[in-house]
PDB file of C-alpha atoms and ligand atoms in Angstrom:
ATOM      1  CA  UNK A  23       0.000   0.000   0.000  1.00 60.00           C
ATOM      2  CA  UNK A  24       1.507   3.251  -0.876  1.00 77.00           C
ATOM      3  CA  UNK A  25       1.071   5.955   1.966  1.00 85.00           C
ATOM      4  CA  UNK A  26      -1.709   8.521   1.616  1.00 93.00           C
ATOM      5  CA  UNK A  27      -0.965  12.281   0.191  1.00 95.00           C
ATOM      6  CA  UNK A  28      -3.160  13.877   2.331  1.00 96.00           C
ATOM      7  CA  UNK A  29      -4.264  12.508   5.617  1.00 97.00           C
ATOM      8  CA  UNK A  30      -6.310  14.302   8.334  1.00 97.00           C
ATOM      9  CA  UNK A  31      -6.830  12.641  11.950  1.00 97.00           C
ATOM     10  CA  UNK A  32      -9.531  14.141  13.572  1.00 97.00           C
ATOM     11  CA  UNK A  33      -9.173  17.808  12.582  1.00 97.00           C
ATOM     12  CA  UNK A  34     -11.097  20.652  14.301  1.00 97.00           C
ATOM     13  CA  UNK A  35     -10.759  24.363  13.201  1.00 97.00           C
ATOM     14  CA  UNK A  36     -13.178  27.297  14.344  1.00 96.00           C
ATOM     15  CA  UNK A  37     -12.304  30.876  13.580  1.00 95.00           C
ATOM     16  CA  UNK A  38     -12.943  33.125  16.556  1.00 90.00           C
ATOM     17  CA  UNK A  39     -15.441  31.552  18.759  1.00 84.00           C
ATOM     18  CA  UNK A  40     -17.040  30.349  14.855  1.00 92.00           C
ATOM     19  CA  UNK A  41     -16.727  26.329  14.311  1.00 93.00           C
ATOM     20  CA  UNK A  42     -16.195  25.484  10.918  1.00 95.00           C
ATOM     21  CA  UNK A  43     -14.801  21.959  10.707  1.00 96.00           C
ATOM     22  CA  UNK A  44     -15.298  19.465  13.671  1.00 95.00           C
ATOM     23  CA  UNK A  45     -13.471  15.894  13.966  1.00 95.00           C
ATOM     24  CA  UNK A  46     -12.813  15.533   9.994  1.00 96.00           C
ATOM     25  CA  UNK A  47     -10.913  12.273   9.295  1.00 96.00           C
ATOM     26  CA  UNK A  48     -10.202  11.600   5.757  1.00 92.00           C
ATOM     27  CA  UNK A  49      -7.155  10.620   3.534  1.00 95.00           C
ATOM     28  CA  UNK A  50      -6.239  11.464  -0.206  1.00 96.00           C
ATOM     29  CA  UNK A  51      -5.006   8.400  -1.659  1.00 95.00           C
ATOM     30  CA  UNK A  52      -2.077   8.692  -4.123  1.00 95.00           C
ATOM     31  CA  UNK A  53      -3.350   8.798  -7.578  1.00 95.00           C
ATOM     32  CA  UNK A  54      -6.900   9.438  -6.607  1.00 96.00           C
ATOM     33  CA  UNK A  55      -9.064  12.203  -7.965  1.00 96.00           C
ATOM     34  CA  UNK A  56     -11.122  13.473  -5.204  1.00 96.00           C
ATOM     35  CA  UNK A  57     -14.173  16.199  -6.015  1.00 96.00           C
ATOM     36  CA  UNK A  58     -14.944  17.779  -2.533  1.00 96.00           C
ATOM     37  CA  UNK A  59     -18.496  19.126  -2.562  1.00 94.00           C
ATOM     38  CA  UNK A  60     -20.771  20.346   0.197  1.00 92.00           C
ATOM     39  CA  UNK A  61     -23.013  23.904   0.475  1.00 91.00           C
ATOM     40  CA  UNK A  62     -21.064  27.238   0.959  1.00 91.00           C
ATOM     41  CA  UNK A  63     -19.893  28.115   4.215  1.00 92.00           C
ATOM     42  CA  UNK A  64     -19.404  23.832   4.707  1.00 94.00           C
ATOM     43  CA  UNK A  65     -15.659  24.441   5.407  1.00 95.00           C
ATOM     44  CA  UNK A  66     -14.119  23.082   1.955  1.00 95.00           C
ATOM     45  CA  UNK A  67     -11.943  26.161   1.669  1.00 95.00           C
ATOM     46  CA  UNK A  68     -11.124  26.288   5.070  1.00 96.00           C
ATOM     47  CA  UNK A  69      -9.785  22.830   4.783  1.00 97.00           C
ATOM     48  CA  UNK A  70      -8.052  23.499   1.803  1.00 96.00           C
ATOM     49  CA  UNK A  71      -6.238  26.075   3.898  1.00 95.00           C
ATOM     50  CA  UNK A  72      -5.169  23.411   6.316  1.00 96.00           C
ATOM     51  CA  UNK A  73      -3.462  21.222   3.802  1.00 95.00           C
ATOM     52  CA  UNK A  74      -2.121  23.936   2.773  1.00 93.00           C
ATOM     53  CA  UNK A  75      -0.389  25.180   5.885  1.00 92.00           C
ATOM     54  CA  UNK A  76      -1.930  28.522   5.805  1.00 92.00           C
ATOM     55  CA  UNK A  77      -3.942  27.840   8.631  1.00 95.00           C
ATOM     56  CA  UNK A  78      -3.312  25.802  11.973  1.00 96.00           C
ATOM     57  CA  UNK A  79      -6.139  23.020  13.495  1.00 96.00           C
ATOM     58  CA  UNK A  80      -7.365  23.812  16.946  1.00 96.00           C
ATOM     59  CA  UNK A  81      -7.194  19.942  16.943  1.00 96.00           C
ATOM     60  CA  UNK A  82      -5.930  16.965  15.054  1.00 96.00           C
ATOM     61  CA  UNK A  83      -2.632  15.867  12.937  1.00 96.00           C
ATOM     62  CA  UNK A  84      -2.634  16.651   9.320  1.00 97.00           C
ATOM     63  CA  UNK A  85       0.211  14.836   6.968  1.00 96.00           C
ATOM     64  CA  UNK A  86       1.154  15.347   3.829  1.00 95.00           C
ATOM     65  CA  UNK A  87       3.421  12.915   1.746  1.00 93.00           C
ATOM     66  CA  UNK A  88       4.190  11.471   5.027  1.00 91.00           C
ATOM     67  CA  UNK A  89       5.114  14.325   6.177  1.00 93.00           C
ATOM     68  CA  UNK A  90       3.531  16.685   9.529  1.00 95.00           C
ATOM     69  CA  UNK A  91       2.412  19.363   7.623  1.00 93.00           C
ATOM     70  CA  UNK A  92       4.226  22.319   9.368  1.00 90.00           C
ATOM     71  CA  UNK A  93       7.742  20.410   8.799  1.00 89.00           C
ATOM     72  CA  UNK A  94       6.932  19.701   4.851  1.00 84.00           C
ATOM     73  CA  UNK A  95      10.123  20.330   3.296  1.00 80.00           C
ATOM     74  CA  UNK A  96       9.339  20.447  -0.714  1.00 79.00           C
ATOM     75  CA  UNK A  97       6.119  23.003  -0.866  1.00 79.00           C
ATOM     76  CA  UNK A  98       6.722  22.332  -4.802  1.00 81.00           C
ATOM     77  CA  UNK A  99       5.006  18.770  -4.242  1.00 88.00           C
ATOM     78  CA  UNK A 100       1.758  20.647  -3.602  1.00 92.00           C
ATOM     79  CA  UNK A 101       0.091  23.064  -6.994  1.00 90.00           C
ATOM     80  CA  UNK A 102      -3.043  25.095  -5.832  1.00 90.00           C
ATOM     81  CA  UNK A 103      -5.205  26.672  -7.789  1.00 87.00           C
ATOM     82  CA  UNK A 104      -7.155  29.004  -5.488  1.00 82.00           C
ATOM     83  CA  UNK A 105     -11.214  30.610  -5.823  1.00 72.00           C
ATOM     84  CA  UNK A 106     -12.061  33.226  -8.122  1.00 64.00           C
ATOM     85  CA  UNK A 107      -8.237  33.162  -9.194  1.00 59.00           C
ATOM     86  CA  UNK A 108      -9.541  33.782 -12.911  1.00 56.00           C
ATOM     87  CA  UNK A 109     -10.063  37.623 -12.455  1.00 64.00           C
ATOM     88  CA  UNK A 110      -7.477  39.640 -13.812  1.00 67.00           C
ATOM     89  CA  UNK A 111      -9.523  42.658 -15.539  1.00 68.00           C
ATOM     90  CA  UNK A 112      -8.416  43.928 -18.904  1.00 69.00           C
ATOM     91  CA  UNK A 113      -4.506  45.797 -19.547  1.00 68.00           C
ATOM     92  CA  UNK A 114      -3.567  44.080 -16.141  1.00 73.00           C
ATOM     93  CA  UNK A 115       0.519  44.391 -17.185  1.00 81.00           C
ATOM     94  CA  UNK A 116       1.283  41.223 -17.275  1.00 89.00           C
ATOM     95  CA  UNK A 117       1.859  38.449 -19.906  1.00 93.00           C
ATOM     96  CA  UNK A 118       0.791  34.870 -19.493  1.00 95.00           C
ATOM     97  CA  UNK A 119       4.128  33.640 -19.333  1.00 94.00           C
ATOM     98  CA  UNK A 120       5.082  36.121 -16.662  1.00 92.00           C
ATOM     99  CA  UNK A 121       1.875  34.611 -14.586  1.00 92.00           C
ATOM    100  CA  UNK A 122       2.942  31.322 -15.322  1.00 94.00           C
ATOM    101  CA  UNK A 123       6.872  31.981 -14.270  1.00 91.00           C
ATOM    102  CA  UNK A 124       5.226  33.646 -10.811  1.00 88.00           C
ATOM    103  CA  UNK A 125       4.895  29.226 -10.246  1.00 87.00           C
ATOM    104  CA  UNK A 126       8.548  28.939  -9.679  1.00 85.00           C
ATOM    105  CA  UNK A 127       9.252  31.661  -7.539  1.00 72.00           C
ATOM    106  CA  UNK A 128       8.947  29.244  -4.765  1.00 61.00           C
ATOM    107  CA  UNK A 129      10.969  27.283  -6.700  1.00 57.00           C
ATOM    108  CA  UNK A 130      14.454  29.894  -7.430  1.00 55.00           C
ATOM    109  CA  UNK A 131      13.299  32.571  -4.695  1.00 56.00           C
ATOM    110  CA  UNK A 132      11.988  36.229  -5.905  1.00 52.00           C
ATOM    111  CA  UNK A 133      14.981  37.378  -6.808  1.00 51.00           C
ATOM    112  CA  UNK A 134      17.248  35.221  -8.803  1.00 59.00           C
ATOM    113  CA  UNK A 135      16.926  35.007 -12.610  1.00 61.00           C
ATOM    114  CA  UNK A 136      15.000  32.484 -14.704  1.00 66.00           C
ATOM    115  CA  UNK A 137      17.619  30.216 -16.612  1.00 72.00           C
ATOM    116  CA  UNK A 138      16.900  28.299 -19.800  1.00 75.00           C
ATOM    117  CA  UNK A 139      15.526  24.976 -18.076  1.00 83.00           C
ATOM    118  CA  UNK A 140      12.794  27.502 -16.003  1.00 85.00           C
ATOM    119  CA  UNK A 141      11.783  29.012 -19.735  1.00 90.00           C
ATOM    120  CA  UNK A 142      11.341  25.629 -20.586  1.00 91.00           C
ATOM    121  CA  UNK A 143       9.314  24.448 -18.308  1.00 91.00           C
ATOM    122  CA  UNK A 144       6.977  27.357 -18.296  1.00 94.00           C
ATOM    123  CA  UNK A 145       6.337  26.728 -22.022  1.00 94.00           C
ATOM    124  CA  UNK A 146       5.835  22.944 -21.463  1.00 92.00           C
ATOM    125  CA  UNK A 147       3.295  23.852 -18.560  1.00 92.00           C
ATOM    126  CA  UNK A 148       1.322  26.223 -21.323  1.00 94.00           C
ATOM    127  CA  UNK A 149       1.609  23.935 -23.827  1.00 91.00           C
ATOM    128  CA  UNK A 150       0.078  21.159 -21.846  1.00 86.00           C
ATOM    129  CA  UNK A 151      -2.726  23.378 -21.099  1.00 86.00           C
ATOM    130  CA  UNK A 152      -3.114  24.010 -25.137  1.00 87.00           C
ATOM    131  CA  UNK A 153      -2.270  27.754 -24.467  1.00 92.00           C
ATOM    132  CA  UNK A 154       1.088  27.947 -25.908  1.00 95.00           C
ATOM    133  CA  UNK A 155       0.398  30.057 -28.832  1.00 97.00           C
ATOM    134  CA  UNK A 156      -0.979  32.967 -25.763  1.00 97.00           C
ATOM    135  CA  UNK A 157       2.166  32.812 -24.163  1.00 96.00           C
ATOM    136  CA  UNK A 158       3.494  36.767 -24.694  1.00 95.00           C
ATOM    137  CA  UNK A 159      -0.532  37.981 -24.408  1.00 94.00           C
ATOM    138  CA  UNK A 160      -1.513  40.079 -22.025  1.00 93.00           C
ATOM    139  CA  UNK A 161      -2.538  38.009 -19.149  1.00 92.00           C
ATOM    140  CA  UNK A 162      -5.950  40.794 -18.852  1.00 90.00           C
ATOM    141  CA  UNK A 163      -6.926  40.224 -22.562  1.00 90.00           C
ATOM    142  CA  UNK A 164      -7.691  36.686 -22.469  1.00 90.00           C
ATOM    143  CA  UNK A 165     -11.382  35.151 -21.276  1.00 85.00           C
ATOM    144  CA  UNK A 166     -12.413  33.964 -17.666  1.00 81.00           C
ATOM    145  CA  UNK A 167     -11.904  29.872 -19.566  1.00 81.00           C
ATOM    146  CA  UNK A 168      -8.457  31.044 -20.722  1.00 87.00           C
ATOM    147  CA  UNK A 169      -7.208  32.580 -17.777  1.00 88.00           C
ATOM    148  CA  UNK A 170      -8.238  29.357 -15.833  1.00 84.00           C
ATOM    149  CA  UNK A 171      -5.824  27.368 -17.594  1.00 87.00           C
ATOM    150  CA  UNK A 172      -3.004  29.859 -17.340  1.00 91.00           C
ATOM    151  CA  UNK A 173      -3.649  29.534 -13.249  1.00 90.00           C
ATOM    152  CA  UNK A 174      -3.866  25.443 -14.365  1.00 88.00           C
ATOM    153  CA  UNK A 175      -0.259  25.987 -15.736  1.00 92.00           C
ATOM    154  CA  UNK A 176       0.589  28.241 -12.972  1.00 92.00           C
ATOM    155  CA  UNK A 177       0.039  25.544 -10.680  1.00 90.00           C
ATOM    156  CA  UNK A 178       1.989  22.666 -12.814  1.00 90.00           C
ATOM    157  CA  UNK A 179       4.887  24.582 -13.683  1.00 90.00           C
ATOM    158  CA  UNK A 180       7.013  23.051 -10.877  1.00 87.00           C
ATOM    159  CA  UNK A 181       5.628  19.780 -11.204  1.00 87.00           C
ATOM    160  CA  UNK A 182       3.619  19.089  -8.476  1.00 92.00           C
ATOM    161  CA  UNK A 183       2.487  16.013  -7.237  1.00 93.00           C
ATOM    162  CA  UNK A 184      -0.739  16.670  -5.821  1.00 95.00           C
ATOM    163  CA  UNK A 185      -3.322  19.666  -7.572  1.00 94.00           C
ATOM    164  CA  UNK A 186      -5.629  21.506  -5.361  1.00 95.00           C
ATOM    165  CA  UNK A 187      -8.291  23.640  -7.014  1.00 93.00           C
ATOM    166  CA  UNK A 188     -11.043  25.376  -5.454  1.00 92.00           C
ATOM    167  CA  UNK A 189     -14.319  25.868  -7.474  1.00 85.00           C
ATOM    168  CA  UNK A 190     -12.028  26.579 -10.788  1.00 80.00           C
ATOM    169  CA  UNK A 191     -14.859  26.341 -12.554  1.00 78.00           C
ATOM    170  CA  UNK A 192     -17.465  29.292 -11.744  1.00 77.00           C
ATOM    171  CA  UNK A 193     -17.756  31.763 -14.477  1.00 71.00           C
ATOM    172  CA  UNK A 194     -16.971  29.453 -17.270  1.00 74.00           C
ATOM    173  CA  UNK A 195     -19.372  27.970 -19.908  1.00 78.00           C
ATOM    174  CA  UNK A 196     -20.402  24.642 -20.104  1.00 80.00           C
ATOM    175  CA  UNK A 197     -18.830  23.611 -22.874  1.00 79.00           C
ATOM    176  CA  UNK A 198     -15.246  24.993 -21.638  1.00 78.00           C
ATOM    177  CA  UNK A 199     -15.905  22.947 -18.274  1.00 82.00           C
ATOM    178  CA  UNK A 200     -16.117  19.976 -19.927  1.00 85.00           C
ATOM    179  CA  UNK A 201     -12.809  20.822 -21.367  1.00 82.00           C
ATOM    180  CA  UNK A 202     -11.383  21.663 -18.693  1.00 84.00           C
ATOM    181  CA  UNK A 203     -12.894  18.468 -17.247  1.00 89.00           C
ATOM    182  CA  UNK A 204     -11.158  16.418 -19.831  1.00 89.00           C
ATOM    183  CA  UNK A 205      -7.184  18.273 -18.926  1.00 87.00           C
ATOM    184  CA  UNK A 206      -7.837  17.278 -15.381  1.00 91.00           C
ATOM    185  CA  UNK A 207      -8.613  13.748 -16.820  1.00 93.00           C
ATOM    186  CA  UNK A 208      -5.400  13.972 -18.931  1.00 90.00           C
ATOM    187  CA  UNK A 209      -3.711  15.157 -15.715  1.00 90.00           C
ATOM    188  CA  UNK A 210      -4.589  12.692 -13.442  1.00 93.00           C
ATOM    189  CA  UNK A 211      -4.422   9.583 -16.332  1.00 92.00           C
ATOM    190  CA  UNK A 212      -1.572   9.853 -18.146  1.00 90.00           C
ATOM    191  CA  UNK A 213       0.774  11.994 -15.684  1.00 88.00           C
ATOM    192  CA  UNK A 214      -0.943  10.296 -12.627  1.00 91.00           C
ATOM    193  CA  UNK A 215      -1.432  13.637 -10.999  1.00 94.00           C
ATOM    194  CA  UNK A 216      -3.063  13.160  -7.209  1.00 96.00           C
ATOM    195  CA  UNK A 217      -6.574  15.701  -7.570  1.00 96.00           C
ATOM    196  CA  UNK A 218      -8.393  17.452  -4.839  1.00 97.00           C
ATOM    197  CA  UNK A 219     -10.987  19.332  -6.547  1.00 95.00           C
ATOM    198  CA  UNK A 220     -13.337  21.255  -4.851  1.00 94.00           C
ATOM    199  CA  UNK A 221     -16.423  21.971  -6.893  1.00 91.00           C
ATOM    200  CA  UNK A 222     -20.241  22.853  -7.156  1.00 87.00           C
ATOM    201  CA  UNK A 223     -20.735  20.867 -10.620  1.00 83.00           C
ATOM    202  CA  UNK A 224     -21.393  17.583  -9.083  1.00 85.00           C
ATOM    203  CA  UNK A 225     -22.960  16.587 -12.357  1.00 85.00           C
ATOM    204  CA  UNK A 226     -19.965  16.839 -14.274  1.00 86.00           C
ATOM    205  CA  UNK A 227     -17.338  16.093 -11.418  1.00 89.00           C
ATOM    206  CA  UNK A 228     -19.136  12.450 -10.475  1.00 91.00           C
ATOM    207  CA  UNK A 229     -18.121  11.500 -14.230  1.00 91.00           C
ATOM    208  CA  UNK A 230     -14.564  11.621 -14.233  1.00 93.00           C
ATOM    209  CA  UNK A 231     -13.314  11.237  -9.868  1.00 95.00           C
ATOM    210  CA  UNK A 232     -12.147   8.472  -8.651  1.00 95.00           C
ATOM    211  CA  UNK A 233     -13.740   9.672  -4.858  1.00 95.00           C
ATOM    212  CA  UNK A 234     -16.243  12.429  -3.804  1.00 95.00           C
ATOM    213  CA  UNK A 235     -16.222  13.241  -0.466  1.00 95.00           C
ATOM    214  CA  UNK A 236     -19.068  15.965   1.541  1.00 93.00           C
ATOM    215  CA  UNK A 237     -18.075  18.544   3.839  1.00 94.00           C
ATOM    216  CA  UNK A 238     -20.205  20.399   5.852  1.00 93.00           C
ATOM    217  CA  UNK A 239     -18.478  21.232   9.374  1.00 93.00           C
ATOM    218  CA  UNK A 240     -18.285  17.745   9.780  1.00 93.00           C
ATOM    219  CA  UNK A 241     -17.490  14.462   6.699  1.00 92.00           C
ATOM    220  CA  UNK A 242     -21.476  13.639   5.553  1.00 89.00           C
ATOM    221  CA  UNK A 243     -20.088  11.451   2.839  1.00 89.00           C
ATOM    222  CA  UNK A 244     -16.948   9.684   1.395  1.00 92.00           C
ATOM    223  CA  UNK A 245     -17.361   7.111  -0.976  1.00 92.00           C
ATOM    224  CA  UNK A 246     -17.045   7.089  -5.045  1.00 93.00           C
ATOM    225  CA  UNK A 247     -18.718   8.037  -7.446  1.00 92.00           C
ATOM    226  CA  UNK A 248     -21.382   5.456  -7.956  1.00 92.00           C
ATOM    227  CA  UNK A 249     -22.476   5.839  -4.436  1.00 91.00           C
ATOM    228  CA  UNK A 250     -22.613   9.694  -4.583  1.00 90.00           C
ATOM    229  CA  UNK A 251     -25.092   9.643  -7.500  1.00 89.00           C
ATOM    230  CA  UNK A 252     -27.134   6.790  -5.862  1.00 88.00           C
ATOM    231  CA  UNK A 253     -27.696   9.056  -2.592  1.00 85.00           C
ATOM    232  CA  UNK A 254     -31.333  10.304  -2.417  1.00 83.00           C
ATOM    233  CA  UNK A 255     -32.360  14.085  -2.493  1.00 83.00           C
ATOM    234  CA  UNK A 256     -33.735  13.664   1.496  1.00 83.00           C
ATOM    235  CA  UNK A 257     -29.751  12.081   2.310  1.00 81.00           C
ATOM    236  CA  UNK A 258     -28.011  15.390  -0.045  1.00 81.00           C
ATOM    237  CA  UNK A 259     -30.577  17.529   1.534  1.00 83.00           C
ATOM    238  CA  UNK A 260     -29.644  16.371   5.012  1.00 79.00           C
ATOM    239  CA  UNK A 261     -25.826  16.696   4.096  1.00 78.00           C
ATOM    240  CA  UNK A 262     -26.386  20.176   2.513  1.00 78.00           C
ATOM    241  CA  UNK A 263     -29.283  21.495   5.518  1.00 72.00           C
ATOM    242  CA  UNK A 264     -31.662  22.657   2.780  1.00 59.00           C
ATOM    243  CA  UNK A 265     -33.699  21.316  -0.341  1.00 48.00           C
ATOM    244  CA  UNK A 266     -31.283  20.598  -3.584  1.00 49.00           C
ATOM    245  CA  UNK A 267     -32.070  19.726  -7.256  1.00 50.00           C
ATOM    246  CA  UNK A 268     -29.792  16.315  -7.915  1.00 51.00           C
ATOM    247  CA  UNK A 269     -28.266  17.414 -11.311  1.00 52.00           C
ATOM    248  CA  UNK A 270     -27.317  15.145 -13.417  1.00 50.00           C
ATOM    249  CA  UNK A 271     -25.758  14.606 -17.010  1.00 51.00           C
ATOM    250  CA  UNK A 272     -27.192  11.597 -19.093  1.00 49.00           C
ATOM    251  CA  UNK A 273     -25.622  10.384 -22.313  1.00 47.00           C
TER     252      UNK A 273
HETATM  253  N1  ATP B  16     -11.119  34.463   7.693  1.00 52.72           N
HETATM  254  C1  ATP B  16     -12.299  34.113   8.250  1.00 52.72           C
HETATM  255  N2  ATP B  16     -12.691  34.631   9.424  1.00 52.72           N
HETATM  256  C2  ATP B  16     -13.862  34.275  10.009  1.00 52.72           C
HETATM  257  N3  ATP B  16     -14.721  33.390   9.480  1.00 52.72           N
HETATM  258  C3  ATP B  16     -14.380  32.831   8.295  1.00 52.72           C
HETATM  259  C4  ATP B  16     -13.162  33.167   7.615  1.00 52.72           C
HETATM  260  N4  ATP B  16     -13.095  32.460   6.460  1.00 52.72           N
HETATM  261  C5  ATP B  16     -14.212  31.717   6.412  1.00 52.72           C
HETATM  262  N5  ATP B  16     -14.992  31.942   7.514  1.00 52.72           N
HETATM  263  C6  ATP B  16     -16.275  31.280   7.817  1.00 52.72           C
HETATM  264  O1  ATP B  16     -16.032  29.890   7.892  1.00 52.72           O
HETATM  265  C7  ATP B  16     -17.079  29.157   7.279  1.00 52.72           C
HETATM  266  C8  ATP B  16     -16.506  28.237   6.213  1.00 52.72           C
HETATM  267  O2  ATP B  16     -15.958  29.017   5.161  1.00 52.72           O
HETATM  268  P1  ATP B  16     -15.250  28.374   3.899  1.00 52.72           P
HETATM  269  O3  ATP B  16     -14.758  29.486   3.083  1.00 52.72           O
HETATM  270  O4  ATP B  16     -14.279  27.352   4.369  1.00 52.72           O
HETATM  271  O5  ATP B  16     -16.488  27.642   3.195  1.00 52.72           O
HETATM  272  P2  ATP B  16     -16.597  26.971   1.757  1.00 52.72           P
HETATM  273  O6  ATP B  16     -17.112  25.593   1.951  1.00 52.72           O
HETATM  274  O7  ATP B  16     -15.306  27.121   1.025  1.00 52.72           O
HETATM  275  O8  ATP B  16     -17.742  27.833   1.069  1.00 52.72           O
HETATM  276  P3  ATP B  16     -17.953  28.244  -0.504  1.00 52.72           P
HETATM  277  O9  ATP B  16     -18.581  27.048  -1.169  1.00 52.72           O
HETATM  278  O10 ATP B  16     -18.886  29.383  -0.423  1.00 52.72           O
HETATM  279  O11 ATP B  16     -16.620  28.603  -1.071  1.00 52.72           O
HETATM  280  C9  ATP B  16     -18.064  30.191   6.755  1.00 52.72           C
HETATM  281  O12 ATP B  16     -19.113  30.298   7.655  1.00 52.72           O
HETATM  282  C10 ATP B  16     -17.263  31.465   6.696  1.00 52.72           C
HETATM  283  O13 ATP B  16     -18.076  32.571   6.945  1.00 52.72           O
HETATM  284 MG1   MG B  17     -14.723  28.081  -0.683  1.00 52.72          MG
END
């Protein structure tokens, strides 16, 4: 068995005197691709956060790669993709590749210079994200789809081994979703990318994970995919505290 990329042990977080997440035990298992769903305000960012290291639990032992996550040595191992990152407004000065490059600074540190390997890699990251031909565009001139998959090579430019994005997908059409859809596919099958994906399409997302799991405050549901569209709307509704429409795609 090959050790878990994420793994939480009974994690509690509150902000303030404000609860959000109470005794969450989950893992990511290597190679999986995990949709995280649940109603807004359920914690999934806030959890996100934690695997991150940008917040500390109250509670609880969070690992990644093995590792306790405040003694992670390699940050690189971990590409994020955060909310509403698609949002740069028009003449923002700065060119898609300079976004992308912005992926290594953890990498080579603010201040040191790009050599030719770097250059290389950022064109291989927009290239796998079919955006090549953008690559000296201004970053502010491209649509809320395209910018998404400059963040998407943002986030693989130092070749990471586990992707977080959170809700990457508001604001872009349906048909670019399933597009996008299909490069996290690509991703996760032929580059065997570990996915966290935290999402509101559940339609969509329930066709190509390998594990949903649904957070709100506390873990109402981990299982896969079959089992997530076989829940009843009283069971979602329960996990979500109000009424919701089960959406589905058939083919
Ligand atoms: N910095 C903060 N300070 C205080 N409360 C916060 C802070 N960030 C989030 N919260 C609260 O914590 C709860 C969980 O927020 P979080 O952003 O994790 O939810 P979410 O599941 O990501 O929601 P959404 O689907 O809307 O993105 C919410 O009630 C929110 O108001
Ligand atoms: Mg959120």
């Amino acid at each position: 068995m090959t050790k878990p990329v994420v793994s939480m042990e009974n994690i509690s977080y509150s902000y303030e005197n404000k609860d959000v997440l109470h005794a969450i035990n989950f893992e990511v298992p290597q190679g999986a691709f995990m949709g995280l769903v649940g109603p807004n305000g359920g914690g999934k960012t806030t959890l996100i956060k934690l695997i991150l290291g940008l917040l500390k639990p109250d509670q609880g032992a969070i690992h990644i790669f093995d590792e306790p996550v405040d003694k992670m040595k390699d940050r690189n191992k971990i590409g994020f993709v955060s909310q509403k990152a698609n949002s740069f407004n028009k003449g923002f000065p700065a060119t898609v590749y300079e976004v992308v490059s912005s992926g290594l600074t953890a990498k080579i540190g603010y201040f040191k210079f790009f050599n030719k390997t770097h250059k290389e890699k950022i064109l291989q990251a927009l290239d796998q994200v079919g955006m090549l031909e953008y690559a000296y565009e201004n970053i502010g001139n491209l649509s809320g789809g395209q910018q998404q998959r400059i963040f998407i090579a943002r986030s693989l430019v130092s070749d990471p081994e586990l992707i977080i994005l959170d809700e990457p997908t508001v604001g872009i059409d349906y048909e670019n979703v399933k597009r996008f859809y299909e490069l996290l596919h690509q991703l996760h099958r032929e580059q065997n990318k570990t996915l966290l994906l935290v999402t509101h399409d559940t339609g969509t997302m329930t066709e190509y994970a390998t594990d949903i799991v649904c957070l709100n405050k506390t873990l109402h549901f981990h299982g896969n995919p079959e089992e997530y569209t076989s829940l009843t709307e009283s069971d979602l509704s329960k996990f979500y505290g109000h009424t919701v429409n089960i959406v589905s795609h058939h083919h």
